Amino acid sequence: MKPGEYLLRQGQNLEHLYWIEDGFCTVSFTAANGRRFSHGRFSVEDRLYGEMEFFTGKPIQFDIRCDSPVSVRVIPNADLEALLVQYPHVGIWLSQSLADTYQEVMDRMTSHFMYPLAYNIAKDLLLRELGNKPAIQFERVFKEAERFGCSERVYRRAVSQLIEQGFAEKRGRELKVANKDKLERYLAEEEER
């Protein structure tokens, strides 16, 4: 698939699943009021999309858009059903995959609810610095704000706070860790509050 094409569109019914062999995708949700939340841009390799909707029978929950050329295999629903009947261990693998995804998303969402925006931005920066998340940031501020579920103005205010406190700095169009030790102390203090 080409950059800009959608694998799945929010609100539509699932016609088939996609096995992504390689590429970059953005996962986002648009609320009825027009506000968008982006789960970010992901480097995807050997991952199935559409499995939640396959099992629940509900409409597609998120937009999944290609951000690069994406190598993909289309899996008709009926083929996956037959595969699960013939090879039950595939169902176990899918269950584990769904549980991992659920746990990851719940950890991220809980952090967004329980800690201030500046903390979540700082933690994201640190994870990128440590190599635990891909070193990819959107070049436009509104895209970064969408990843944290806030407006551009609120995002800029939180980033300014991190810069003023010496935790982060701007390098070109990217936000980077200014002082790793100081940033780690800040995160630990926020977690203890």
mmCIF file of C-alpha atoms in Angstrom:
data_model
loop_
_atom_site.group_PDB
_atom_site.id
_atom_site.type_symbol
_atom_site.label_atom_id
_atom_site.label_comp_id
_atom_site.label_asym_id
_atom_site.label_seq_id
_atom_site.Cartn_x
_atom_site.Cartn_y
_atom_site.Cartn_z
ATOM 1 C CA MET A 1 0.000 0.000 0.000
ATOM 2 C CA LYS A 2 1.100 3.580 -0.609
ATOM 3 C CA PRO A 3 1.653 6.390 1.939
ATOM 4 C CA GLY A 4 -1.665 8.077 2.771
ATOM 5 C CA GLU A 5 -3.786 4.991 2.064
ATOM 6 C CA TYR A 6 -5.916 3.601 4.879
ATOM 7 C CA LEU A 7 -5.774 -0.005 5.991
ATOM 8 C CA LEU A 8 -8.820 0.459 8.213
ATOM 9 C CA ARG A 9 -11.285 3.345 8.593
ATOM 10 C CA GLN A 10 -13.001 4.186 11.857
ATOM 11 C CA GLY A 11 -16.719 3.326 11.876
ATOM 12 C CA GLN A 12 -16.667 0.989 8.887
ATOM 13 C CA ASN A 13 -17.415 -2.724 9.090
ATOM 14 C CA LEU A 14 -14.487 -5.119 8.871
ATOM 15 C CA GLU A 15 -14.318 -6.808 5.482
ATOM 16 C CA HIS A 16 -10.918 -8.414 5.959
ATOM 17 C CA LEU A 17 -7.873 -8.255 8.197
ATOM 18 C CA TYR A 18 -4.382 -7.086 7.314
ATOM 19 C CA TRP A 19 -1.086 -8.734 8.095
ATOM 20 C CA ILE A 20 1.557 -6.010 7.892
ATOM 21 C CA GLU A 21 4.934 -7.350 6.919
ATOM 22 C CA ASP A 22 6.801 -4.055 7.081
ATOM 23 C CA GLY A 23 6.191 -0.297 7.109
ATOM 24 C CA PHE A 24 5.070 2.717 9.126
ATOM 25 C CA CYS A 25 1.450 3.365 10.147
ATOM 26 C CA THR A 26 -0.385 6.019 12.154
ATOM 27 C CA VAL A 27 -3.238 4.926 14.419
ATOM 28 C CA SER A 28 -5.794 7.602 15.373
ATOM 29 C CA PHE A 29 -9.308 8.113 16.717
ATOM 30 C CA THR A 30 -11.673 10.980 15.903
ATOM 31 C CA ALA A 31 -14.443 11.763 18.416
ATOM 32 C CA ALA A 32 -17.914 12.904 17.379
ATOM 33 C CA ASN A 33 -16.943 16.476 18.376
ATOM 34 C CA GLY A 34 -14.068 16.428 15.866
ATOM 35 C CA ARG A 35 -11.217 16.111 18.376
ATOM 36 C CA ARG A 36 -8.530 13.660 17.340
ATOM 37 C CA PHE A 37 -6.322 11.433 19.435
ATOM 38 C CA SER A 38 -3.327 9.891 17.732
ATOM 39 C CA HIS A 39 -1.732 6.798 19.191
ATOM 40 C CA GLY A 40 1.299 7.828 17.183
ATOM 41 C CA ARG A 41 3.324 6.588 14.286
ATOM 42 C CA PHE A 42 4.493 3.004 14.539
ATOM 43 C CA SER A 43 7.145 0.996 12.799
ATOM 44 C CA VAL A 44 5.143 -2.130 12.084
ATOM 45 C CA GLU A 45 6.592 -5.528 11.317
ATOM 46 C CA ASP A 46 4.682 -8.806 11.253
ATOM 47 C CA ARG A 47 1.525 -7.494 12.909
ATOM 48 C CA LEU A 48 -2.159 -8.255 12.388
ATOM 49 C CA TYR A 49 -4.718 -5.414 12.227
ATOM 50 C CA GLY A 50 -8.475 -5.900 12.493
ATOM 51 C CA GLU A 51 -8.354 -8.722 15.037
ATOM 52 C CA MET A 52 -10.361 -6.828 17.684
ATOM 53 C CA GLU A 53 -13.187 -6.093 15.282
ATOM 54 C CA PHE A 54 -12.998 -9.669 13.949
ATOM 55 C CA PHE A 55 -13.684 -11.070 17.416
ATOM 56 C CA THR A 56 -16.170 -8.431 18.622
ATOM 57 C CA GLY A 57 -18.124 -7.975 15.390
ATOM 58 C CA LYS A 58 -18.175 -4.229 16.079
ATOM 59 C CA PRO A 59 -17.277 -1.456 13.603
ATOM 60 C CA ILE A 60 -13.619 -0.536 13.187
ATOM 61 C CA GLN A 61 -12.485 1.537 16.165
ATOM 62 C CA PHE A 62 -9.489 3.427 14.736
ATOM 63 C CA ASP A 63 -8.166 4.850 11.501
ATOM 64 C CA ILE A 64 -4.963 3.096 10.483
ATOM 65 C CA ARG A 65 -3.142 5.031 7.770
ATOM 66 C CA CYS A 66 0.047 4.090 5.955
ATOM 67 C CA ASP A 67 2.882 6.578 6.467
ATOM 68 C CA SER A 68 5.287 4.799 4.140
ATOM 69 C CA PRO A 69 5.014 2.082 1.544
ATOM 70 C CA VAL A 70 3.576 -0.846 3.525
ATOM 71 C CA SER A 71 3.961 -4.519 2.629
ATOM 72 C CA VAL A 72 0.652 -6.116 3.524
ATOM 73 C CA ARG A 73 -1.272 -9.364 3.118
ATOM 74 C CA VAL A 74 -5.069 -9.232 3.005
ATOM 75 C CA ILE A 75 -6.760 -11.966 5.062
ATOM 76 C CA PRO A 76 -10.480 -12.530 4.392
ATOM 77 C CA ASN A 77 -12.529 -13.079 7.562
ATOM 78 C CA ALA A 78 -13.605 -16.546 6.385
ATOM 79 C CA ASP A 79 -9.964 -17.600 5.901
ATOM 80 C CA LEU A 80 -9.077 -16.595 9.459
ATOM 81 C CA GLU A 81 -12.138 -18.460 10.794
ATOM 82 C CA ALA A 82 -11.052 -21.614 8.940
ATOM 83 C CA LEU A 83 -7.470 -21.212 10.171
ATOM 84 C CA LEU A 84 -8.637 -20.944 13.797
ATOM 85 C CA VAL A 85 -10.748 -24.116 13.460
ATOM 86 C CA GLN A 86 -7.952 -26.075 11.804
ATOM 87 C CA TYR A 87 -5.114 -24.777 14.036
ATOM 88 C CA PRO A 88 -6.374 -23.912 17.548
ATOM 89 C CA HIS A 89 -2.878 -22.809 18.627
ATOM 90 C CA VAL A 90 -3.297 -19.795 16.314
ATOM 91 C CA GLY A 91 -6.212 -18.749 18.555
ATOM 92 C CA ILE A 92 -3.927 -18.979 21.600
ATOM 93 C CA TRP A 93 -1.334 -16.840 19.839
ATOM 94 C CA LEU A 94 -4.018 -14.286 18.907
ATOM 95 C CA SER A 95 -5.248 -14.217 22.520
ATOM 96 C CA GLN A 96 -1.731 -13.514 23.775
ATOM 97 C CA SER A 97 -1.247 -10.831 21.144
ATOM 98 C CA LEU A 98 -4.533 -9.152 22.086
ATOM 99 C CA ALA A 99 -3.662 -9.307 25.790
ATOM 100 C CA ASP A 100 -0.251 -7.695 25.141
ATOM 101 C CA THR A 101 -1.854 -4.933 23.073
ATOM 102 C CA TYR A 102 -4.525 -4.344 25.713
ATOM 103 C CA GLN A 103 -1.935 -4.156 28.505
ATOM 104 C CA GLU A 104 0.243 -1.723 26.523
ATOM 105 C CA VAL A 105 -2.660 0.578 25.676
ATOM 106 C CA MET A 106 -4.037 0.508 29.232
ATOM 107 C CA ASP A 107 -0.605 1.385 30.664
ATOM 108 C CA ARG A 108 -0.368 4.368 28.322
ATOM 109 C CA MET A 109 -3.936 5.535 28.926
ATOM 110 C CA THR A 110 -3.655 5.159 32.712
ATOM 111 C CA SER A 111 -0.514 7.275 32.653
ATOM 112 C CA HIS A 112 -2.338 9.941 30.617
ATOM 113 C CA PHE A 113 -5.140 10.075 33.205
ATOM 114 C CA MET A 114 -3.050 9.840 36.357
ATOM 115 C CA TYR A 115 -0.140 12.171 35.616
ATOM 116 C CA PRO A 116 0.188 15.719 34.264
ATOM 117 C CA LEU A 117 0.729 16.313 30.560
ATOM 118 C CA ALA A 118 4.305 17.519 31.140
ATOM 119 C CA TYR A 119 5.099 14.203 32.870
ATOM 120 C CA ASN A 120 3.742 12.186 29.911
ATOM 121 C CA ILE A 121 5.688 14.246 27.382
ATOM 122 C CA ALA A 122 8.839 13.924 29.517
ATOM 123 C CA LYS A 123 8.385 10.154 29.857
ATOM 124 C CA ASP A 124 7.901 9.840 26.098
ATOM 125 C CA LEU A 125 11.115 11.812 25.522
ATOM 126 C CA LEU A 126 13.048 9.622 27.944
ATOM 127 C CA LEU A 127 11.785 6.394 26.359
ATOM 128 C CA ARG A 128 12.921 7.684 22.966
ATOM 129 C CA GLU A 129 16.292 8.699 24.402
ATOM 130 C CA LEU A 130 16.769 5.202 25.878
ATOM 131 C CA GLY A 131 15.765 3.580 22.583
ATOM 132 C CA ASN A 132 12.600 1.990 24.028
ATOM 133 C CA LYS A 133 10.433 3.851 21.501
ATOM 134 C CA PRO A 134 11.239 4.719 17.904
ATOM 135 C CA ALA A 135 13.061 8.030 17.502
ATOM 136 C CA ILE A 136 10.212 9.472 15.454
ATOM 137 C CA GLN A 137 8.419 12.711 16.141
ATOM 138 C CA PHE A 138 5.918 14.473 13.966
ATOM 139 C CA GLU A 139 7.249 17.663 12.468
ATOM 140 C CA ARG A 140 4.043 19.556 13.134
ATOM 141 C CA VAL A 141 3.129 20.463 16.689
ATOM 142 C CA PHE A 142 -0.579 19.685 16.241
ATOM 143 C CA LYS A 143 0.354 16.061 15.420
ATOM 144 C CA GLU A 144 2.352 15.796 18.649
ATOM 145 C CA ALA A 145 -0.540 17.373 20.570
ATOM 146 C CA GLU A 146 -2.897 14.739 19.105
ATOM 147 C CA ARG A 147 -0.648 11.996 20.483
ATOM 148 C CA PHE A 148 -1.236 13.361 23.982
ATOM 149 C CA GLY A 149 -4.941 14.095 23.489
ATOM 150 C CA CYS A 150 -4.682 17.858 23.927
ATOM 151 C CA SER A 151 -4.772 21.081 21.939
ATOM 152 C CA GLU A 152 -1.688 22.554 20.335
ATOM 153 C CA ARG A 153 -1.773 25.462 22.818
ATOM 154 C CA VAL A 154 -1.829 23.154 25.857
ATOM 155 C CA TYR A 155 0.932 20.986 24.384
ATOM 156 C CA ARG A 156 3.155 24.031 23.738
ATOM 157 C CA ARG A 157 2.602 25.218 27.314
ATOM 158 C CA ALA A 158 3.696 21.835 28.745
ATOM 159 C CA VAL A 159 6.747 21.724 26.461
ATOM 160 C CA SER A 160 7.698 25.279 27.515
ATOM 161 C CA GLN A 161 7.487 24.139 31.139
ATOM 162 C CA LEU A 162 9.859 21.226 30.441
ATOM 163 C CA ILE A 163 12.299 23.511 28.618
ATOM 164 C CA GLU A 164 12.216 26.195 31.347
ATOM 165 C CA GLN A 165 12.953 23.556 34.009
ATOM 166 C CA GLY A 166 15.934 22.261 32.013
ATOM 167 C CA PHE A 167 14.477 18.805 31.293
ATOM 168 C CA ALA A 168 14.131 19.246 27.533
ATOM 169 C CA GLU A 169 15.484 21.365 24.713
ATOM 170 C CA LYS A 170 14.626 22.094 21.119
ATOM 171 C CA ARG A 171 17.100 20.859 18.506
ATOM 172 C CA GLY A 172 15.904 21.954 15.121
ATOM 173 C CA ARG A 173 12.313 20.767 14.828
ATOM 174 C CA GLU A 174 12.672 18.073 17.470
ATOM 175 C CA LEU A 175 12.259 18.074 21.221
ATOM 176 C CA LYS A 176 15.128 16.241 22.947
ATOM 177 C CA VAL A 177 16.232 15.401 26.481
ATOM 178 C CA ALA A 178 18.442 18.179 27.855
ATOM 179 C CA ASN A 179 19.576 16.480 31.066
ATOM 180 C CA LYS A 180 18.771 12.770 31.447
ATOM 181 C CA ASP A 181 19.521 12.547 35.191
ATOM 182 C CA LYS A 182 17.458 15.630 35.986
ATOM 183 C CA LEU A 183 14.603 14.339 33.826
ATOM 184 C CA GLU A 184 14.641 10.929 35.550
ATOM 185 C CA ARG A 185 14.512 12.636 38.981
ATOM 186 C CA TYR A 186 11.527 14.734 37.845
ATOM 187 C CA LEU A 187 9.665 11.625 36.641
ATOM 188 C CA ALA A 188 10.389 9.770 39.896
ATOM 189 C CA GLU A 189 9.160 12.727 41.957
ATOM 190 C CA GLU A 190 5.922 12.938 39.940
ATOM 191 C CA GLU A 191 5.352 9.207 40.398
ATOM 192 C CA GLU A 192 5.756 9.513 44.190
ATOM 193 C CA ARG A 193 3.209 12.328 44.542
#
